[in-house]
Amino acid sequence: MFVRISQNLLRTLQLSVIILALTWQLGMPAAYALNASVQNAGLEQTTNNTPDCFSQSGYGANIANWSLTAAAHTGTVAQQLVVSNYTGGDRKLIITENATCAPTVTAGSSYQLGAWYTSTAPKISLTVFKHSAAGWAYWTDIATAPASAGWAQISGTTPLVPNGTDQLSFGVSLADNGTLVTDDYSLAPAPTVVPTAGNELTYNQGLETGTPPSGWFVAGWGDSVVTKSVVTGAAAHSGAQAYAITISGRTQGDYKLIPVDSLAPAVQPGSSYQLSAWYKSTSSANSLTVFAHTAAGWEYYTDLQTLPPVDQWTQAIATTKAIPAGVDAIAWGISIAANGTLVTDDYSTTRVGTITPPANSGPGVTGRWTVLTYAMPVRAAHATLLKNGKVLLIAGSGNSVDNFTANSFKASVWDPIAGTFNTLNVPKDMFCSGHVVLPDGRVLIQGGTKAYPTTAGGGDYAGLRDSWIFNPDTNEFITTNLANEGHWYPTLIAHGNGDITALGGLKEDTKGAVNTERFNTATSQWLPTNQIPQSYSFWGLYPHMFLMQDGRMFYSGAHVFGNGLPGSGSAIFNPDTGSIGAIAGLRMKDMRDQASSFLLPPAQDQKVLITGGGNSNTLNPAINLTDIIDLKAATPTYKPGPDLPGMGKMYLNAATLPDRTVLTMNGAQLNRNESTNVLSAASYDPATNMWTTLPADPVGRNYHSSSLLLPDGRVAVFGSNPGSGYFELKISVYEPSYLFRSARPVISNVPAAITYGQNIAFNVNANGKTIKWAQLIRPGSVTHQMDSNMRLVDLPIVVQNGVATVSLPSNRNLLPPGPYMITLTDSDNVPSSALTIMVK
């Protein structure tokens, strides 16, 4: 728990949590000597080169060689592991996961785990697995440790054991080339402590009890070398003790001293709390970081302050906003996120009263909708934000047989600031094509309508093989080579190297397209089929497909028309091998026709949400179910999320906002039935896992509608094409509440381009407030309520003397190259207007 999600750039398959190493006297610790929970804890009994009740485990691309060694910590035997040819994964000796060997535990308790080790490699962690009625599963990493030539102990305390968990297994993981020797494993119940009485909610607030302080631990993530120690005497702010954290070699991550979950201050929704601590720091990046607990567990909540380096004891003090409904506890501490030493002491958490929530009205609370006084000149079913801030609206034939017969194919470039349009002729019918922004800011369009149905109401549309690149500098469409198959309703997904994959749709003969297409951006050409790994699977029409941080693609289960795919309805696709793996847990998979699904902000969290949907082949009303998946989990599985407020609906539009919420709006209960339009909107906050109901778009919209986030923070909504054949040409604009609350941060002198792993600096005027986030948001390219490439990527930030320095992640799959909107968000969740920056 307590990992700072907003700046998570490092985690791939597992969360990494840094826990205080317990201080032991020389020789065998008492916890080990008295421990009877781990069978064969000293590894002395062996069978076939493996200690009894232990298993040689691990995963990934590496070679592991196991052997017994007499160079033991105690006794005569220890286990030696040598890892070579490492490129990914880990190896570890763990307690055998069965009823006989794995220690039994009690739900609601926490446990101290430990093992002794020597290692030539630095990437060591204490990894824990848990057992329930569902079987064994990875739980968490509770400690990391450095390389050590002599015997050292890695140890830590688990979070509270969840309900339903009855056994634990653990081991020391090695995730690099090197030699690891382990011995003397231990497990014991963690001591029970009693919180402070009275108004003070922080236990052991002066850090006086325990070495390390009782009821506290160090949480964090990243690749820093971390040193933790109690400082005593005159070095403390008051009393006899304070606590120091030193990090060095940092490129990403942060660390902080915070309460253990069982002693985190209990809070009441609607109340505010004053938080204070004394600190000294030589680090340039410090902040007061708060986590919140709900029934779903712990999540990052907010950073209340950024704190400068100081060489004298200084009090950091801040007051929370009203605690949201559902939050029952908070845990907080001062984070260090740059090389240096942070010393803290004398923490305090006190309730300062109950805040009356503002009336649920007014643009400062709910935002404001406006219907523009002018209309679109074309029947746009496709919308792309261009690098110059204008919007490309593509109609093609606009779902008009008359236009198709007359070869009247149109597009228009809208200037949302000037309110003007530049209408263009289009070479072929790009209606129902796929499109994506390329690394140089041009727009790739593939496919469209080759033929309408031969019978009225028929489904035998035919797709085009044609493809074009739109140049926003010249407003020209440039023809590329043909794709290998025709595609009507394809999805185009950007890769980390800038190439594009196209999947799904109907081909020239009106049958399902099963060819995986790959566009090489270096040559601006579609590759021949024999140069692309093929699965020959039909993904449906406009399949919602998201690039994962490891280069694979996640199909959420949302699509257009009828039933979902056979099987579980969701899958992970590897475009480099053509392999497909089913994903479990998606509820009512055949009611996800024109659902909304999106990669939740920030992209580093690798979570996807799907909500709503219906079925155009049935008369069943649309649903409001929400499911969420964590793609970092060892076995990703959809889990139920909070229901979308109000009626179920399909044709939901969605836009990721710079305050890191996602706005959803529009829709209807039945297929293309404008009489069942649902005029509602809501925003989803991943930090709280909650929906907030908002005012609705005044214009009812369903099929062929789309929405885009504009650089100034507004959201524009276009189109609607119900079964009557009518096409809505009015444009609605939503101004989120952050545009009305207070003065916005202003950024300037942003470099034109940035490369992976690079730091850049630019000016910021925060108007007296602190900056909590920096982010890059990919320009939207939307059709049929779907933008597979929409993402917000967190940028670690340090602000000093009006200069912001941000760091770009090195993982290109998190941030495919191209133009992005860069924004900063302040402590009141008010974002700056965006400037365009090219990621190369």
PDB file of C-alpha atoms in Angstrom, residues 151-324:
ATOM      1  CA  TRP A 151      25.137 -11.777   5.827  1.00  0.00           C
ATOM      2  CA  ALA A 152      22.328  -9.224   6.146  1.00  0.00           C
ATOM      3  CA  GLN A 153      18.656  -9.528   6.932  1.00  0.00           C
ATOM      4  CA  ILE A 154      15.860  -8.386   4.648  1.00  0.00           C
ATOM      5  CA  SER A 155      12.666  -7.962   6.644  1.00  0.00           C
ATOM      6  CA  GLY A 156       9.405  -6.104   6.762  1.00  0.00           C
ATOM      7  CA  THR A 157       5.850  -6.040   8.017  1.00  0.00           C
ATOM      8  CA  THR A 158       2.905  -7.038   5.858  1.00  0.00           C
ATOM      9  CA  PRO A 159      -0.231  -4.942   5.529  1.00  0.00           C
ATOM     10  CA  LEU A 160      -3.252  -6.286   7.381  1.00  0.00           C
ATOM     11  CA  VAL A 161      -4.124  -9.727   6.020  1.00  0.00           C
ATOM     12  CA  PRO A 162      -7.298  -9.447   3.892  1.00  0.00           C
ATOM     13  CA  ASN A 163     -10.479 -11.309   4.720  1.00  0.00           C
ATOM     14  CA  GLY A 164     -10.473 -14.776   3.161  1.00  0.00           C
ATOM     15  CA  THR A 165      -6.690 -15.189   3.300  1.00  0.00           C
ATOM     16  CA  ASP A 166      -5.590 -18.156   5.387  1.00  0.00           C
ATOM     17  CA  GLN A 167      -1.926 -18.842   4.423  1.00  0.00           C
ATOM     18  CA  LEU A 168       1.142 -16.909   3.291  1.00  0.00           C
ATOM     19  CA  SER A 169       4.237 -17.837   1.360  1.00  0.00           C
ATOM     20  CA  PHE A 170       7.260 -15.610   0.819  1.00  0.00           C
ATOM     21  CA  GLY A 171      10.808 -15.557  -0.441  1.00  0.00           C
ATOM     22  CA  VAL A 172      13.696 -13.332  -1.471  1.00  0.00           C
ATOM     23  CA  SER A 173      13.489 -12.346  -5.150  1.00  0.00           C
ATOM     24  CA  LEU A 174      16.514 -11.657  -7.356  1.00  0.00           C
ATOM     25  CA  ALA A 175      15.760  -9.556 -10.466  1.00  0.00           C
ATOM     26  CA  ASP A 176      19.211  -9.194 -12.052  1.00  0.00           C
ATOM     27  CA  ASN A 177      22.302 -11.143 -12.979  1.00  0.00           C
ATOM     28  CA  GLY A 178      24.216 -12.231  -9.885  1.00  0.00           C
ATOM     29  CA  THR A 179      24.454 -14.656  -6.984  1.00  0.00           C
ATOM     30  CA  LEU A 180      21.976 -14.748  -4.089  1.00  0.00           C
ATOM     31  CA  VAL A 181      22.334 -16.983  -1.023  1.00  0.00           C
ATOM     32  CA  THR A 182      19.463 -17.200   1.487  1.00  0.00           C
ATOM     33  CA  ASP A 183      18.979 -18.835   4.891  1.00  0.00           C
ATOM     34  CA  ASP A 184      17.002 -18.602   8.138  1.00  0.00           C
ATOM     35  CA  TYR A 185      13.498 -17.576   7.076  1.00  0.00           C
ATOM     36  CA  SER A 186      11.165 -16.188   9.766  1.00  0.00           C
ATOM     37  CA  LEU A 187       7.521 -15.227  10.250  1.00  0.00           C
ATOM     38  CA  ALA A 188       5.985 -13.845  13.436  1.00  0.00           C
ATOM     39  CA  PRO A 189       2.877 -11.791  14.296  1.00  0.00           C
ATOM     40  CA  ALA A 190       3.580  -8.050  14.260  1.00  0.00           C
ATOM     41  CA  PRO A 191       3.285  -6.386  17.680  1.00  0.00           C
ATOM     42  CA  THR A 192      -0.015  -4.716  18.509  1.00  0.00           C
ATOM     43  CA  VAL A 193       0.165  -1.057  19.525  1.00  0.00           C
ATOM     44  CA  VAL A 194      -2.482   1.326  20.817  1.00  0.00           C
ATOM     45  CA  PRO A 195      -3.093   4.714  19.118  1.00  0.00           C
ATOM     46  CA  THR A 196      -2.766   8.019  20.922  1.00  0.00           C
ATOM     47  CA  ALA A 197      -5.849   9.121  22.859  1.00  0.00           C
ATOM     48  CA  GLY A 198      -7.529  12.519  22.620  1.00  0.00           C
ATOM     49  CA  ASN A 199      -7.768  14.900  19.679  1.00  0.00           C
ATOM     50  CA  GLU A 200      -4.325  13.917  18.403  1.00  0.00           C
ATOM     51  CA  LEU A 201      -4.772  11.139  15.828  1.00  0.00           C
ATOM     52  CA  THR A 202      -1.128  10.354  15.056  1.00  0.00           C
ATOM     53  CA  TYR A 203       0.349   7.424  16.954  1.00  0.00           C
ATOM     54  CA  ASN A 204       3.905   7.789  18.305  1.00  0.00           C
ATOM     55  CA  GLN A 205       3.903  11.282  16.852  1.00  0.00           C
ATOM     56  CA  GLY A 206       7.353  12.210  18.155  1.00  0.00           C
ATOM     57  CA  LEU A 207       8.875   8.942  16.835  1.00  0.00           C
ATOM     58  CA  GLU A 208      10.147   8.343  20.370  1.00  0.00           C
ATOM     59  CA  THR A 209       9.104   4.698  20.753  1.00  0.00           C
ATOM     60  CA  GLY A 210      10.897   1.947  18.887  1.00  0.00           C
ATOM     61  CA  THR A 211      13.928   1.641  16.673  1.00  0.00           C
ATOM     62  CA  PRO A 212      12.650   2.079  13.955  1.00  0.00           C
ATOM     63  CA  PRO A 213       9.663   4.067  15.314  1.00  0.00           C
ATOM     64  CA  SER A 214       6.755   1.835  16.333  1.00  0.00           C
ATOM     65  CA  GLY A 215       3.725   2.124  14.067  1.00  0.00           C
ATOM     66  CA  TRP A 216       5.661   3.660  11.149  1.00  0.00           C
ATOM     67  CA  PHE A 217       7.324   2.379   8.005  1.00  0.00           C
ATOM     68  CA  VAL A 218       9.040   3.742   4.906  1.00  0.00           C
ATOM     69  CA  ALA A 219       7.006   3.402   1.725  1.00  0.00           C
ATOM     70  CA  GLY A 220       8.116   4.244  -1.768  1.00  0.00           C
ATOM     71  CA  TRP A 221       9.214   3.095  -5.178  1.00  0.00           C
ATOM     72  CA  GLY A 222      11.967   3.715  -7.684  1.00  0.00           C
ATOM     73  CA  ASP A 223      15.558   2.872  -8.421  1.00  0.00           C
ATOM     74  CA  SER A 224      17.304   4.958  -5.740  1.00  0.00           C
ATOM     75  CA  VAL A 225      19.799   3.670  -3.199  1.00  0.00           C
ATOM     76  CA  VAL A 226      17.929   4.240   0.076  1.00  0.00           C
ATOM     77  CA  THR A 227      19.441   4.603   3.540  1.00  0.00           C
ATOM     78  CA  LYS A 228      17.159   4.866   6.587  1.00  0.00           C
ATOM     79  CA  SER A 229      18.169   5.593  10.178  1.00  0.00           C
ATOM     80  CA  VAL A 230      17.029   6.921  13.525  1.00  0.00           C
ATOM     81  CA  VAL A 231      18.813  10.128  14.527  1.00  0.00           C
ATOM     82  CA  THR A 232      19.139  10.848  18.237  1.00  0.00           C
ATOM     83  CA  GLY A 233      19.884  13.519  20.792  1.00  0.00           C
ATOM     84  CA  ALA A 234      20.422  17.070  19.593  1.00  0.00           C
ATOM     85  CA  ALA A 235      19.815  15.962  15.983  1.00  0.00           C
ATOM     86  CA  ALA A 236      16.109  15.490  16.774  1.00  0.00           C
ATOM     87  CA  HIS A 237      13.642  18.376  16.693  1.00  0.00           C
ATOM     88  CA  SER A 238      12.369  17.463  20.154  1.00  0.00           C
ATOM     89  CA  GLY A 239      12.716  14.480  22.440  1.00  0.00           C
ATOM     90  CA  ALA A 240      15.298  11.805  21.841  1.00  0.00           C
ATOM     91  CA  GLN A 241      14.620  10.666  18.269  1.00  0.00           C
ATOM     92  CA  ALA A 242      13.874  11.760  14.705  1.00  0.00           C
ATOM     93  CA  TYR A 243      14.067   9.802  11.468  1.00  0.00           C
ATOM     94  CA  ALA A 244      16.260  10.259   8.377  1.00  0.00           C
ATOM     95  CA  ILE A 245      15.869   8.993   4.814  1.00  0.00           C
ATOM     96  CA  THR A 246      18.719   9.468   2.342  1.00  0.00           C
ATOM     97  CA  ILE A 247      18.397   8.623  -1.356  1.00  0.00           C
ATOM     98  CA  SER A 248      21.133   8.662  -3.978  1.00  0.00           C
ATOM     99  CA  GLY A 249      21.438   7.609  -7.610  1.00  0.00           C
ATOM    100  CA  ARG A 250      17.791   8.522  -8.180  1.00  0.00           C
ATOM    101  CA  THR A 251      16.293   8.750 -11.647  1.00  0.00           C
ATOM    102  CA  GLN A 252      12.687   8.166 -10.558  1.00  0.00           C
ATOM    103  CA  GLY A 253      10.599   7.351  -7.491  1.00  0.00           C
ATOM    104  CA  ASP A 254      10.081   8.728  -3.988  1.00  0.00           C
ATOM    105  CA  TYR A 255      10.156   7.590  -0.351  1.00  0.00           C
ATOM    106  CA  LYS A 256       8.363   8.696   2.783  1.00  0.00           C
ATOM    107  CA  LEU A 257       7.840   7.718   6.438  1.00  0.00           C
ATOM    108  CA  ILE A 258       4.138   7.028   7.039  1.00  0.00           C
ATOM    109  CA  PRO A 259       1.958   5.161   9.570  1.00  0.00           C
ATOM    110  CA  VAL A 260       1.279   1.454   9.167  1.00  0.00           C
ATOM    111  CA  ASP A 261      -2.233   0.847   7.872  1.00  0.00           C
ATOM    112  CA  SER A 262      -3.624  -0.360  11.199  1.00  0.00           C
ATOM    113  CA  LEU A 263      -2.541   2.876  12.934  1.00  0.00           C
ATOM    114  CA  ALA A 264      -3.400   5.363  10.187  1.00  0.00           C
ATOM    115  CA  PRO A 265      -5.520   8.243  11.551  1.00  0.00           C
ATOM    116  CA  ALA A 266      -9.249   7.534  11.336  1.00  0.00           C
ATOM    117  CA  VAL A 267     -11.185  10.365   9.666  1.00  0.00           C
ATOM    118  CA  GLN A 268     -14.790  11.372   9.084  1.00  0.00           C
ATOM    119  CA  PRO A 269     -16.213  12.335   5.677  1.00  0.00           C
ATOM    120  CA  GLY A 270     -17.069  16.033   5.507  1.00  0.00           C
ATOM    121  CA  SER A 271     -14.433  17.020   8.077  1.00  0.00           C
ATOM    122  CA  SER A 272     -11.070  18.606   7.403  1.00  0.00           C
ATOM    123  CA  TYR A 273      -7.791  17.798   9.180  1.00  0.00           C
ATOM    124  CA  GLN A 274      -4.709  19.796   9.986  1.00  0.00           C
ATOM    125  CA  LEU A 275      -1.503  17.913   9.212  1.00  0.00           C
ATOM    126  CA  SER A 276       1.888  19.065  10.407  1.00  0.00           C
ATOM    127  CA  ALA A 277       5.435  17.756  10.759  1.00  0.00           C
ATOM    128  CA  TRP A 278       8.868  19.258  11.316  1.00  0.00           C
ATOM    129  CA  TYR A 279      11.529  18.594   8.714  1.00  0.00           C
ATOM    130  CA  LYS A 280      14.998  19.403   7.400  1.00  0.00           C
ATOM    131  CA  SER A 281      16.053  18.421   3.888  1.00  0.00           C
ATOM    132  CA  THR A 282      18.957  18.765   1.482  1.00  0.00           C
ATOM    133  CA  SER A 283      16.746  17.369  -1.318  1.00  0.00           C
ATOM    134  CA  SER A 284      15.311  19.687  -3.973  1.00  0.00           C
ATOM    135  CA  ALA A 285      12.017  17.737  -4.169  1.00  0.00           C
ATOM    136  CA  ASN A 286       9.902  17.266  -1.043  1.00  0.00           C
ATOM    137  CA  SER A 287       6.136  17.207  -0.660  1.00  0.00           C
ATOM    138  CA  LEU A 288       3.433  16.509   1.899  1.00  0.00           C
ATOM    139  CA  THR A 289       1.743  13.413   0.475  1.00  0.00           C
ATOM    140  CA  VAL A 290      -1.585  11.959   1.615  1.00  0.00           C
ATOM    141  CA  PHE A 291      -3.131   8.533   1.008  1.00  0.00           C
ATOM    142  CA  ALA A 292      -6.792   7.628   1.622  1.00  0.00           C
ATOM    143  CA  HIS A 293      -8.420   4.361   2.685  1.00  0.00           C
ATOM    144  CA  THR A 294     -11.829   3.166   1.452  1.00  0.00           C
ATOM    145  CA  ALA A 295     -13.550  -0.197   1.338  1.00  0.00           C
ATOM    146  CA  ALA A 296     -11.528  -0.867  -1.816  1.00  0.00           C
ATOM    147  CA  GLY A 297      -8.210  -0.377   0.010  1.00  0.00           C
ATOM    148  CA  TRP A 298      -5.514   2.291   0.008  1.00  0.00           C
ATOM    149  CA  GLU A 299      -5.002   4.771  -2.841  1.00  0.00           C
ATOM    150  CA  TYR A 300      -2.911   7.888  -3.388  1.00  0.00           C
ATOM    151  CA  TYR A 301      -5.113  10.889  -2.487  1.00  0.00           C
ATOM    152  CA  THR A 302      -3.253  14.173  -2.942  1.00  0.00           C
ATOM    153  CA  ASP A 303      -0.099  16.206  -2.395  1.00  0.00           C
ATOM    154  CA  LEU A 304      -1.053  19.115  -0.133  1.00  0.00           C
ATOM    155  CA  GLN A 305       2.237  21.023  -0.430  1.00  0.00           C
ATOM    156  CA  THR A 306       5.578  21.029  -2.134  1.00  0.00           C
ATOM    157  CA  LEU A 307       8.348  21.832   0.352  1.00  0.00           C
ATOM    158  CA  PRO A 308      11.689  23.542  -0.337  1.00  0.00           C
ATOM    159  CA  PRO A 309      15.050  22.298   0.944  1.00  0.00           C
ATOM    160  CA  VAL A 310      15.861  23.793   4.385  1.00  0.00           C
ATOM    161  CA  ASP A 311      18.872  23.382   6.642  1.00  0.00           C
ATOM    162  CA  GLN A 312      17.040  24.332   9.870  1.00  0.00           C
ATOM    163  CA  TRP A 313      14.042  22.637  11.441  1.00  0.00           C
ATOM    164  CA  THR A 314      10.935  23.954   9.667  1.00  0.00           C
ATOM    165  CA  GLN A 315       7.278  23.093  10.245  1.00  0.00           C
ATOM    166  CA  ALA A 316       5.259  21.880   7.263  1.00  0.00           C
ATOM    167  CA  ILE A 317       1.591  22.504   7.967  1.00  0.00           C
ATOM    168  CA  ALA A 318      -1.470  22.101   5.756  1.00  0.00           C
ATOM    169  CA  THR A 319      -5.204  21.487   6.015  1.00  0.00           C
ATOM    170  CA  THR A 320      -7.074  18.928   3.928  1.00  0.00           C
ATOM    171  CA  LYS A 321     -10.239  19.699   2.047  1.00  0.00           C
ATOM    172  CA  ALA A 322     -13.420  18.010   3.234  1.00  0.00           C
ATOM    173  CA  ILE A 323     -12.786  14.271   3.390  1.00  0.00           C
ATOM    174  CA  PRO A 324     -14.796  12.572   0.599  1.00  0.00           C
TER     175      PRO A 324
END
